[in-house]
Amino acid sequence: MAKFHSIAIDGPAGAGKSTIAKRLAKELNFVYVDTGAIYRTVAYFLDLLGISPKDVDGVERYIDELTIEIEYDENGTQHMIMNGMDVSGEIRTQDISQKASLVSAHAVVREMLLDMQRDVAKKHNVIMDGRDIGTVVLPKADVKIFLTADPAVRAQRRYEELIAKGQKAQLPTILKEIEQRDYQDTHRPIAPLKQAKDAVKVDTSALDIEGVVSAIKQIVAEKLGL
Ligand code: DC
């Protein structure tokens, strides 16, 4: 059986995982899997039904009515298909970010998504980003990166992103949301965000995108011989 390579990039919200992973995927010709988008799709589905992300019974009752597919367009961009509908745009709100963090704490949700994520890695060379990729989803990943940055730096980046898109944003609110998500994602009992023992930590606080890409490319080259 052909062996596919996998690169796991974990870390807190706003550390730059998706930007870096997309760039690397293009350069290495790997498939980029944004696993946060899958949790966001679950959160969006429950939200449409009016189920609170904290409602254990509600989540368990309705989760079977959800089918999720991951599709890629000709540019390699990932699309999230919820019960046949492309919801890739709808899942990118601050509200859904928070709800995805809460929804992702449920065992039934994590179990449902585990095989979906592993299946992609069985069929392709992947760069997968998330919170538990190196610890739970792909514990045998060839390369594991733990990408992090100071909360204040992450909030500032997010603020600039929103302002550049012409959206209204308030830095203190963004910082509070980031800290809340960090707390939730690191303190849940199942598959919390944490650095895998064999992951290389890259702190991006003082680096620009080019700096991070070249640091990670060097790590990947050493581990994979690419
Ligand atoms: O990466 P993101 O901001 O799109 O992720 C949204 C939420 O989904 C995040 O706060 C926690 C959850 N998540 C998770 O629990 N495990 C993953 N592998 C990816 C995301």
GROMACS .gro file of C-alpha atoms and ligand atoms in nm:
model
  246
    1MET     CA    1   0.000   0.000   0.000
    2ALA     CA    2   0.128   0.344  -0.090
    3LYS     CA    3   0.242   0.540   0.211
    4PHE     CA    4   0.126   0.897   0.221
    5HIS     CA    5   0.301   1.171   0.414
    6SER     CA    6   0.125   1.378   0.674
    7ILE     CA    7   0.211   1.707   0.837
    8ALA     CA    8   0.016   1.807   1.149
    9ILE     CA    9  -0.009   2.172   1.246
   10ASP     CA   10  -0.180   2.240   1.577
   11GLY     CA   11  -0.213   2.553   1.781
   12PRO     CA   12  -0.449   2.813   1.921
   13ALA     CA   13  -0.682   3.037   1.721
   14GLY     CA   14  -0.507   3.307   1.525
   15ALA     CA   15  -0.154   3.164   1.536
   16GLY     CA   16  -0.149   3.161   1.155
   17LYS     CA   17  -0.204   2.788   1.102
   18SER     CA   18  -0.427   2.812   0.795
   19THR     CA   19  -0.221   3.077   0.617
   20ILE     CA   20   0.097   2.878   0.667
   21ALA     CA   21  -0.060   2.540   0.593
   22LYS     CA   22  -0.214   2.666   0.267
   23ARG     CA   23   0.118   2.806   0.151
   24LEU     CA   24   0.306   2.488   0.234
   25ALA     CA   25   0.040   2.266   0.077
   26LYS     CA   26   0.075   2.456  -0.250
   27GLU     CA   27   0.454   2.441  -0.246
   28LEU     CA   28   0.469   2.072  -0.154
   29ASN     CA   29   0.163   1.973  -0.360
   30PHE     CA   30  -0.007   1.827  -0.052
   31VAL     CA   31  -0.381   1.841   0.023
   32TYR     CA   32  -0.461   2.102   0.287
   33VAL     CA   33  -0.723   1.996   0.540
   34ASP     CA   34  -0.866   2.270   0.761
   35THR     CA   35  -1.025   2.063   1.039
   36GLY     CA   36  -1.160   2.369   1.222
   37ALA     CA   37  -1.393   2.417   0.924
   38ILE     CA   38  -1.547   2.075   0.994
   39TYR     CA   39  -1.625   2.168   1.356
   40ARG     CA   40  -1.759   2.501   1.234
   41THR     CA   41  -1.995   2.315   0.998
   42VAL     CA   42  -2.133   2.112   1.290
   43ALA     CA   43  -2.178   2.433   1.491
   44TYR     CA   44  -2.355   2.603   1.201
   45PHE     CA   45  -2.589   2.308   1.148
   46LEU     CA   46  -2.693   2.304   1.516
   47ASP     CA   47  -2.725   2.680   1.517
   48LEU     CA   48  -2.970   2.667   1.225
   49LEU     CA   49  -3.178   2.422   1.428
   50GLY     CA   50  -3.164   2.651   1.731
   51ILE     CA   51  -2.971   2.398   1.941
   52SER     CA   52  -2.736   2.552   2.195
   53PRO     CA   53  -2.377   2.428   2.152
   54LYS     CA   54  -2.379   2.345   2.523
   55ASP     CA   55  -2.694   2.131   2.503
   56VAL     CA   56  -2.561   1.774   2.528
   57ASP     CA   57  -2.901   1.608   2.466
   58GLY     CA   58  -2.983   1.837   2.172
   59VAL     CA   59  -2.642   1.777   2.011
   60GLU     CA   60  -2.676   1.400   2.054
   61ARG     CA   61  -3.033   1.397   1.921
   62TYR     CA   62  -2.970   1.592   1.600
   63ILE     CA   63  -2.613   1.506   1.505
   64ASP     CA   64  -2.724   1.197   1.306
   65GLU     CA   65  -2.919   1.423   1.072
   66LEU     CA   66  -2.602   1.591   0.959
   67THR     CA   67  -2.388   1.474   0.671
   68ILE     CA   68  -2.065   1.654   0.600
   69GLU     CA   69  -1.854   1.630   0.288
   70ILE     CA   70  -1.522   1.796   0.222
   71GLU     CA   71  -1.470   1.901  -0.139
   72TYR     CA   72  -1.185   2.075  -0.316
   73ASP     CA   73  -1.225   2.310  -0.611
   74GLU     CA   74  -0.981   2.350  -0.901
   75ASN     CA   75  -0.770   2.594  -0.695
   76GLY     CA   76  -0.736   2.340  -0.417
   77THR     CA   77  -0.965   2.545  -0.191
   78GLN     CA   78  -1.156   2.341   0.063
   79HIS     CA   79  -1.535   2.361   0.061
   80MET     CA   80  -1.761   2.239   0.342
   81ILE     CA   81  -2.080   2.071   0.227
   82MET     CA   82  -2.352   2.046   0.493
   83ASN     CA   83  -2.638   1.813   0.391
   84GLY     CA   84  -2.560   1.890   0.027
   85MET     CA   85  -2.522   2.268   0.071
   86ASP     CA   86  -2.195   2.461   0.046
   87VAL     CA   87  -2.165   2.655   0.372
   88SER     CA   88  -1.798   2.753   0.341
   89GLY     CA   89  -1.879   3.126   0.370
   90GLU     CA   90  -2.146   3.100   0.639
   91ILE     CA   91  -1.918   2.925   0.888
   92ARG     CA   92  -1.665   3.212   0.897
   93THR     CA   93  -1.823   3.438   1.158
   94GLN     CA   94  -1.708   3.525   1.510
   95ASP     CA   95  -2.031   3.377   1.644
   96ILE     CA   96  -1.968   3.041   1.476
   97SER     CA   97  -1.603   3.048   1.594
   98GLN     CA   98  -1.722   3.054   1.954
   99LYS     CA   99  -1.995   2.797   1.896
  100ALA     CA  100  -1.753   2.563   1.716
  101SER     CA  101  -1.524   2.576   2.017
  102LEU     CA  102  -1.813   2.472   2.246
  103VAL     CA  103  -1.953   2.209   2.008
  104SER     CA  104  -1.611   2.053   1.964
  105ALA     CA  105  -1.604   1.954   2.333
  106HIS     CA  106  -1.878   1.689   2.285
  107ALA     CA  107  -1.760   1.328   2.259
  108VAL     CA  108  -2.025   1.241   2.001
  109VAL     CA  109  -1.905   1.521   1.772
  110ARG     CA  110  -1.537   1.433   1.800
  111GLU     CA  111  -1.607   1.064   1.736
  112MET     CA  112  -1.812   1.144   1.428
  113LEU     CA  113  -1.534   1.355   1.278
  114LEU     CA  114  -1.236   1.138   1.363
  115ASP     CA  115  -1.265   0.885   1.079
  116MET     CA  116  -1.351   1.157   0.828
  117GLN     CA  117  -1.022   1.329   0.902
  118ARG     CA  118  -0.820   1.007   0.906
  119ASP     CA  119  -0.973   0.892   0.576
  120VAL     CA  120  -0.834   1.195   0.391
  121ALA     CA  121  -0.487   1.121   0.529
  122LYS     CA  122  -0.514   0.758   0.413
  123LYS     CA  123  -0.562   0.868   0.051
  124HIS     CA  124  -0.345   1.179   0.013
  125ASN     CA  125  -0.033   1.354   0.128
  126VAL     CA  126  -0.184   1.599   0.374
  127ILE     CA  127  -0.114   1.908   0.575
  128MET     CA  128  -0.383   1.907   0.838
  129ASP     CA  129  -0.435   2.190   1.083
  130GLY     CA  130  -0.640   2.193   1.401
  131ARG     CA  131  -0.607   2.138   1.774
  132ASP     CA  132  -0.560   1.761   1.818
  133ILE     CA  133  -0.405   1.649   1.490
  134GLY     CA  134  -0.063   1.554   1.626
  135THR     CA  135  -0.204   1.416   1.953
  136VAL     CA  136  -0.517   1.225   1.843
  137VAL     CA  137  -0.611   1.235   1.474
  138LEU     CA  138  -0.270   1.154   1.323
  139PRO     CA  139  -0.046   1.049   1.612
  140LYS     CA  140   0.199   0.901   1.360
  141ALA     CA  141   0.223   1.215   1.144
  142ASP     CA  142   0.567   1.248   0.983
  143VAL     CA  143   0.599   1.610   1.094
  144LYS     CA  144   0.426   1.779   1.386
  145ILE     CA  145   0.431   2.152   1.436
  146PHE     CA  146   0.284   2.339   1.731
  147LEU     CA  147   0.227   2.692   1.606
  148THR     CA  148   0.164   2.954   1.867
  149ALA     CA  149   0.186   3.329   1.938
  150ASP     CA  150   0.104   3.567   2.223
  151PRO     CA  151  -0.271   3.626   2.256
  152ALA     CA  152  -0.219   4.002   2.210
  153VAL     CA  153  -0.035   3.943   1.881
  154ARG     CA  154  -0.304   3.700   1.760
  155ALA     CA  155  -0.578   3.949   1.847
  156GLN     CA  156  -0.397   4.230   1.665
  157ARG     CA  157  -0.359   4.016   1.350
  158ARG     CA  158  -0.726   3.922   1.357
  159TYR     CA  159  -0.820   4.288   1.409
  160GLU     CA  160  -0.614   4.397   1.109
  161GLU     CA  161  -0.766   4.119   0.896
  162LEU     CA  162  -1.121   4.233   0.977
  163ILE     CA  163  -1.041   4.602   0.921
  164ALA     CA  164  -0.879   4.516   0.586
  165LYS     CA  165  -1.204   4.342   0.488
  166GLY     CA  166  -1.393   4.661   0.575
  167GLN     CA  167  -1.560   4.503   0.878
  168LYS     CA  168  -1.608   4.667   1.215
  169ALA     CA  169  -1.384   4.532   1.488
  170GLN     CA  170  -1.280   4.617   1.841
  171LEU     CA  171  -0.944   4.497   1.962
  172PRO     CA  172  -1.041   4.439   2.329
  173THR     CA  173  -1.343   4.230   2.223
  174ILE     CA  174  -1.132   4.021   1.985
  175LEU     CA  175  -0.870   3.963   2.254
  176LYS     CA  176  -1.138   3.852   2.500
  177GLU     CA  177  -1.284   3.607   2.246
  178ILE     CA  178  -0.942   3.465   2.167
  179GLU     CA  179  -0.865   3.413   2.536
  180GLN     CA  180  -1.202   3.251   2.592
  181ARG     CA  181  -1.149   3.011   2.302
  182ASP     CA  182  -0.797   2.929   2.421
  183TYR     CA  183  -0.939   2.843   2.762
  184GLN     CA  184  -1.220   2.627   2.622
  185ASP     CA  185  -0.999   2.448   2.369
  186THR     CA  186  -0.725   2.369   2.622
  187HIS     CA  187  -0.950   2.270   2.913
  188ARG     CA  188  -1.198   2.031   2.755
  189PRO     CA  189  -1.162   1.670   2.875
  190ILE     CA  190  -1.152   1.509   2.529
  191ALA     CA  191  -0.867   1.582   2.289
  192PRO     CA  192  -0.778   1.923   2.432
  193LEU     CA  193  -0.541   2.154   2.251
  194LYS     CA  194  -0.189   2.069   2.365
  195GLN     CA  195   0.152   2.028   2.215
  196ALA     CA  196   0.229   1.668   2.117
  197LYS     CA  197   0.546   1.537   2.283
  198ASP     CA  198   0.716   1.502   1.947
  199ALA     CA  199   0.594   1.832   1.799
  200VAL     CA  200   0.826   2.120   1.719
  201LYS     CA  201   0.705   2.445   1.873
  202VAL     CA  202   0.718   2.753   1.652
  203ASP     CA  203   0.633   3.083   1.820
  204THR     CA  204   0.521   3.325   1.549
  205SER     CA  205   0.485   3.634   1.774
  206ALA     CA  206   0.789   3.806   1.630
  207LEU     CA  207   0.784   3.651   1.281
  208ASP     CA  208   0.612   3.755   0.961
  209ILE     CA  209   0.451   3.501   0.726
  210GLU     CA  210   0.767   3.454   0.520
  211GLY     CA  211   0.966   3.393   0.838
  212VAL     CA  212   0.722   3.127   0.959
  213VAL     CA  213   0.700   2.955   0.619
  214SER     CA  214   1.076   2.930   0.589
  215ALA     CA  215   1.114   2.803   0.949
  216ILE     CA  216   0.857   2.531   0.888
  217LYS     CA  217   0.992   2.442   0.545
  218GLN     CA  218   1.325   2.376   0.707
  219ILE     CA  219   1.167   2.146   0.967
  220VAL     CA  220   0.970   1.960   0.695
  221ALA     CA  221   1.282   1.926   0.477
  222GLU     CA  222   1.479   1.778   0.765
  223LYS     CA  223   1.206   1.529   0.862
  224LEU     CA  224   1.085   1.426   0.517
  225GLY     CA  225   1.398   1.484   0.319
  226LEU     CA  226   1.197   1.694   0.071
  227DC      O1  227  -0.937   2.650   1.368
  227DC      P1  228  -1.074   2.710   1.386
  227DC      O2  229  -1.068   2.844   1.455
  227DC      O3  230  -1.152   2.717   1.258
  227DC      O4  231  -1.153   2.607   1.483
  227DC      C1  232  -1.280   2.635   1.536
  227DC      C2  233  -1.299   2.555   1.664
  227DC      O5  234  -1.309   2.416   1.634
  227DC      C3  235  -1.186   2.566   1.767
  227DC      O6  236  -1.205   2.674   1.857
  227DC      C4  237  -1.189   2.433   1.837
  227DC      C5  238  -1.247   2.338   1.735
  227DC      N1  239  -1.147   2.247   1.675
  227DC      C6  240  -1.116   2.132   1.745
  227DC      O7  241  -1.167   2.112   1.854
  227DC      N2  242  -1.030   2.042   1.691
  227DC      C7  243  -0.972   2.064   1.573
  227DC      N3  244  -0.889   1.973   1.521
  227DC      C8  245  -1.000   2.183   1.500
  227DC      C9  246  -1.088   2.274   1.556
   0.00000   0.00000   0.00000
